[in-house]
Amino acid sequence: MKKTAILLLICLVIDIVCDATPRRRKTRRRAAPRRSVQHTPKKLTQHDIDPFRTCEDTCAHVHGIDVSHYQEEVFWQAVGDDTNMAYVYLKCTEGIDNVDPRYSRNIEMAQNHRLKVGSYHFFRPKLELSRQLQNFTSQCLPAEQDLIPMLDVESTGNLPTEAFCDSLHKFLLMLEDAYHQKPLVYTYRNFYNSHLQGRLDDYPLMIAMYSDEQPQLADGRDYVIWQYTCRGRLRGVHGDVDKSRIMSGHTLNEIKFAR
């Protein structure tokens, strides 16, 4: 009993001492203020504001498009009603036996809606030239053309440059003989500079380079048409479409089909 009283007295004293001792407060470390990140606002282009309003709405150049089955069904009335579009090149054939499945309808409808129409062949330099010519001429009929035929040249077919150019020149002469006029040659600026500079002086050119700046060819050659985008938008065309324009100092009459 005595021991119990002593133990209670000791606990009471400890409790009094603890209450009298000030407790240390845990201080929370204040987090450093977050730095505000300065985001440079994206500069909106005209395409962001209105994807259907682009170069051809703000300049005086003559503009056109090229179309193949990749654009699927084209609403040609809407394209023809766009007074800023004057011409269209249609994919006709490729290689020895490939015919664009929408070519016949596209050429009929495009001309019905007042567009100047030309046709092109995608060149395969390693395939038999006479069969490529037969493929193209069986579809690209002179009576249906407003513009000179165009040869789409984008690949060497893994041939050395000399062998590739030999094949190309032979085919260009075959086209010239078939249509009695020099064809238009389409190619990319870099491809031209790598394989074709100084080799196509007698042929009009369409040069593709997707940039705000006009392309410069390494040999200083002039060209008639610049294809400036492959992501153009146009009412009546599903998805992206290639757009081009006639260069200053040139006219659409330079590539008019002569009958």
Coordinates of C-alpha atoms in Angstrom, one line a residue:
M1 CA 0.0 0.0 0.0
K2 CA 2.8 2.4 0.9
K3 CA 4.7 1.5 -2.3
T4 CA 1.6 2.1 -4.4
A5 CA 1.2 5.6 -2.8
I6 CA 4.9 6.4 -3.6
L7 CA 4.5 5.3 -7.2
L8 CA 1.4 7.5 -7.7
L9 CA 3.3 10.4 -6.2
I10 CA 6.2 10.0 -8.6
C11 CA 3.8 9.8 -11.7
L12 CA 2.1 13.0 -10.5
V13 CA 5.4 14.9 -10.3
I14 CA 6.4 13.7 -13.8
D15 CA 3.1 14.8 -15.2
I16 CA 3.4 18.3 -13.6
V17 CA 7.0 18.7 -15.0
C18 CA 6.0 17.7 -18.5
D19 CA 3.1 20.2 -18.5
A20 CA 5.4 22.9 -17.4
T21 CA 8.0 22.2 -20.2
P22 CA 7.2 24.1 -23.4
R23 CA 6.8 21.7 -26.3
R24 CA 8.8 22.3 -29.5
R25 CA 6.5 22.8 -32.4
K26 CA 7.4 21.1 -35.6
T27 CA 7.8 23.7 -38.2
R28 CA 6.9 22.8 -41.8
R29 CA 9.5 23.9 -44.3
R30 CA 7.9 26.4 -46.6
A31 CA 8.1 25.2 -50.2
A32 CA 9.9 27.5 -52.6
P33 CA 7.5 29.4 -54.8
R34 CA 7.0 27.8 -58.2
R35 CA 8.6 29.6 -61.0
S36 CA 6.1 30.6 -63.6
V37 CA 7.1 29.2 -67.0
Q38 CA 6.8 31.8 -69.7
H39 CA 5.2 30.0 -72.7
T40 CA 5.7 31.8 -76.0
P41 CA 2.4 31.8 -77.7
K42 CA 2.3 29.9 -80.9
K43 CA 2.3 32.2 -83.9
L44 CA -0.9 31.3 -85.8
T45 CA -0.5 30.9 -89.5
Q46 CA -3.3 31.7 -92.0
H47 CA -3.8 27.9 -92.3
D48 CA -4.5 27.7 -88.5
I49 CA -7.1 30.4 -88.8
D50 CA -8.7 29.2 -92.0
P51 CA -7.3 26.1 -93.6
F52 CA -9.1 26.9 -96.8
R53 CA -7.6 30.4 -97.2
T54 CA -4.0 30.2 -98.3
C55 CA -1.5 31.6 -100.8
E56 CA -3.9 31.7 -103.7
D57 CA -6.3 34.0 -101.9
T58 CA -3.6 36.6 -101.2
C59 CA -1.5 36.8 -104.4
A60 CA -2.0 37.3 -108.1
H61 CA -0.3 34.1 -109.3
V62 CA -2.1 31.5 -111.4
H63 CA -2.7 28.5 -109.1
G64 CA -3.5 24.8 -109.7
I65 CA -3.6 21.4 -108.1
D66 CA -2.7 17.8 -108.9
V67 CA -5.0 15.0 -108.1
S68 CA -4.9 11.2 -108.1
H69 CA -7.0 8.4 -106.6
Y70 CA -5.5 9.3 -103.2
Q71 CA -7.9 12.2 -103.0
E72 CA -10.8 9.8 -103.4
E73 CA -14.0 11.3 -104.7
V74 CA -13.5 15.0 -105.7
F75 CA -16.5 17.3 -105.7
W76 CA -15.4 19.0 -108.9
Q77 CA -18.2 21.6 -108.9
A78 CA -16.8 23.1 -105.7
V79 CA -13.3 23.1 -107.2
G80 CA -14.4 24.7 -110.4
D81 CA -16.3 27.4 -108.5
D82 CA -13.0 28.3 -106.7
T83 CA -12.0 31.1 -109.1
N84 CA -8.4 31.0 -107.7
M85 CA -7.9 27.5 -109.2
A86 CA -7.1 27.6 -112.9
Y87 CA -5.6 24.2 -113.8
V88 CA -5.3 20.6 -112.6
Y89 CA -2.8 17.8 -113.4
L90 CA -4.4 14.4 -113.0
K91 CA -2.5 11.2 -112.4
C92 CA -3.1 9.0 -115.4
T93 CA -0.8 6.0 -115.4
E94 CA 2.3 4.5 -113.6
G95 CA 4.8 2.1 -114.9
I96 CA 3.7 -0.5 -117.5
D97 CA 0.2 -1.4 -116.5
N98 CA -1.0 0.8 -113.6
V99 CA -3.9 3.1 -114.5
D100 CA -5.3 5.5 -111.9
P101 CA -8.8 4.2 -111.2
R102 CA -10.3 7.7 -111.0
Y103 CA -8.6 9.2 -114.0
S104 CA -11.5 8.9 -116.5
R105 CA -14.0 10.4 -114.2
N106 CA -11.6 13.1 -112.9
I107 CA -10.7 14.4 -116.4
E108 CA -14.4 14.5 -117.5
M109 CA -15.6 16.3 -114.4
A110 CA -12.7 18.7 -114.2
Q111 CA -13.2 19.9 -117.7
N112 CA -17.0 20.1 -117.2
H113 CA -16.3 22.6 -114.4
R114 CA -14.0 24.9 -116.5
L115 CA -10.6 23.7 -115.3
K116 CA -7.6 23.4 -117.7
V117 CA -6.5 19.8 -117.5
G118 CA -3.3 18.0 -118.1
S119 CA -2.3 14.3 -117.4
Y120 CA 0.8 12.8 -116.0
H121 CA 2.7 9.5 -116.0
F122 CA 4.7 8.3 -113.0
F123 CA 8.0 7.1 -114.5
R124 CA 9.6 3.8 -113.5
P125 CA 13.1 4.0 -115.1
K126 CA 13.9 0.2 -114.9
L127 CA 10.7 -0.9 -116.6
E128 CA 10.3 -1.4 -120.3
L129 CA 10.0 2.0 -121.9
S130 CA 7.8 1.0 -124.8
R131 CA 5.2 -0.6 -122.5
Q132 CA 5.2 2.5 -120.3
L133 CA 4.5 4.6 -123.3
Q134 CA 1.7 2.3 -124.5
N135 CA 0.2 2.5 -121.0
F136 CA 0.2 6.3 -121.0
T137 CA -0.9 6.9 -124.6
S138 CA -3.8 4.5 -124.3
Q139 CA -5.3 6.7 -121.6
C140 CA -3.9 10.2 -122.2
L141 CA -5.8 11.1 -125.4
P142 CA -4.8 14.3 -127.2
A143 CA -8.4 15.4 -127.8
E144 CA -9.0 15.5 -124.0
Q145 CA -5.9 17.5 -123.0
D146 CA -5.7 21.3 -122.3
L147 CA -2.1 21.1 -121.0
I148 CA 1.0 19.3 -122.2
P149 CA 1.7 15.8 -120.8
M150 CA 3.7 15.7 -117.6
L151 CA 6.3 13.1 -116.6
D152 CA 6.6 12.6 -112.8
V153 CA 10.2 11.8 -112.0
E154 CA 10.9 10.9 -108.4
S155 CA 13.1 7.8 -108.4
T156 CA 16.2 6.5 -110.0
G157 CA 15.0 2.9 -109.6
N158 CA 18.4 2.3 -107.9
L159 CA 20.1 2.8 -111.2
P160 CA 23.4 4.8 -111.3
T161 CA 22.7 8.4 -112.3
E162 CA 24.1 8.0 -115.9
A163 CA 22.0 4.9 -116.6
F164 CA 18.9 6.5 -115.0
C165 CA 19.3 9.7 -117.1
D166 CA 19.8 7.6 -120.3
S167 CA 16.5 5.8 -119.6
L168 CA 14.8 9.1 -118.8
H169 CA 16.0 10.9 -122.0
K170 CA 14.9 8.0 -124.2
F171 CA 11.4 8.1 -122.6
L172 CA 11.2 11.9 -123.0
L173 CA 12.0 11.6 -126.7
M174 CA 9.3 8.9 -127.0
L175 CA 6.7 11.1 -125.3
E176 CA 7.7 14.1 -127.6
D177 CA 7.4 11.9 -130.7
A178 CA 3.9 10.6 -129.5
Y179 CA 2.5 14.0 -128.7
H180 CA 4.5 16.3 -131.0
Q181 CA 5.6 18.6 -128.1
K182 CA 8.0 18.5 -125.2
P183 CA 6.5 17.2 -122.0
L184 CA 6.6 19.0 -118.7
V185 CA 9.0 17.3 -116.2
Y186 CA 7.9 17.2 -112.5
T187 CA 10.5 16.5 -109.8
Y188 CA 11.7 17.6 -106.4
R189 CA 14.3 20.2 -106.0
N190 CA 16.7 18.0 -104.1
F191 CA 16.2 15.2 -106.6
Y192 CA 16.9 17.6 -109.5
N193 CA 20.1 18.9 -107.8
S194 CA 21.3 15.4 -107.2
H195 CA 20.6 13.7 -110.5
L196 CA 19.3 16.1 -113.2
Q197 CA 21.0 19.5 -113.1
G198 CA 22.3 20.5 -116.5
R199 CA 20.5 17.5 -118.1
L200 CA 17.0 18.9 -118.8
D201 CA 17.7 22.2 -120.4
D202 CA 15.3 21.6 -123.3
Y203 CA 12.3 20.7 -121.1
P204 CA 9.9 22.9 -119.0
L205 CA 9.9 22.0 -115.3
M206 CA 7.6 21.8 -112.4
I207 CA 9.6 21.8 -109.2
A208 CA 8.3 20.6 -105.8
M209 CA 9.6 22.1 -102.6
Y210 CA 7.3 22.5 -99.6
S211 CA 8.6 25.8 -98.1
D212 CA 7.7 29.5 -97.9
E213 CA 10.8 30.3 -100.0
Q214 CA 10.9 29.7 -103.7
P215 CA 13.3 26.8 -104.6
Q216 CA 16.6 27.6 -106.2
L217 CA 18.1 25.0 -108.5
A218 CA 21.8 24.3 -108.3
D219 CA 22.4 25.0 -112.0
G220 CA 20.3 28.2 -111.9
R221 CA 17.6 26.7 -114.2
D222 CA 14.4 28.5 -114.5
Y223 CA 11.1 26.6 -114.1
V224 CA 7.5 27.2 -115.0
I225 CA 5.6 25.8 -112.0
W226 CA 6.4 25.6 -108.3
Q227 CA 4.5 23.0 -106.3
Y228 CA 4.7 24.7 -102.9
T229 CA 2.7 22.3 -100.6
C230 CA 1.5 18.8 -100.4
R231 CA -0.9 19.7 -97.5
G232 CA -3.1 22.1 -99.2
R233 CA -6.8 22.3 -98.4
L234 CA -9.5 23.0 -101.0
R235 CA -13.3 22.9 -100.8
G236 CA -14.4 19.9 -102.8
V237 CA -11.3 17.8 -102.1
H238 CA -11.2 15.3 -99.3
G239 CA -8.0 15.7 -97.2
D240 CA -4.7 17.2 -98.3
V241 CA -4.0 18.1 -101.9
D242 CA -0.8 19.3 -103.8
K243 CA -1.0 22.9 -104.7
S244 CA 1.2 24.8 -107.2
R245 CA 1.5 28.1 -109.0
I246 CA 2.8 29.5 -112.2
M247 CA 6.0 31.4 -111.6
S248 CA 6.5 35.1 -112.2
G249 CA 7.5 35.7 -115.8
H250 CA 5.6 32.6 -117.0
T251 CA 2.1 32.0 -118.1
L252 CA -0.3 29.1 -118.4
N253 CA -0.1 29.4 -122.2
E254 CA 3.5 28.1 -122.1
I255 CA 2.2 24.6 -121.2
K256 CA -0.9 24.7 -123.4
F257 CA -1.4 21.5 -125.4
A258 CA -0.8 22.2 -129.1
R259 CA -3.2 20.4 -131.4

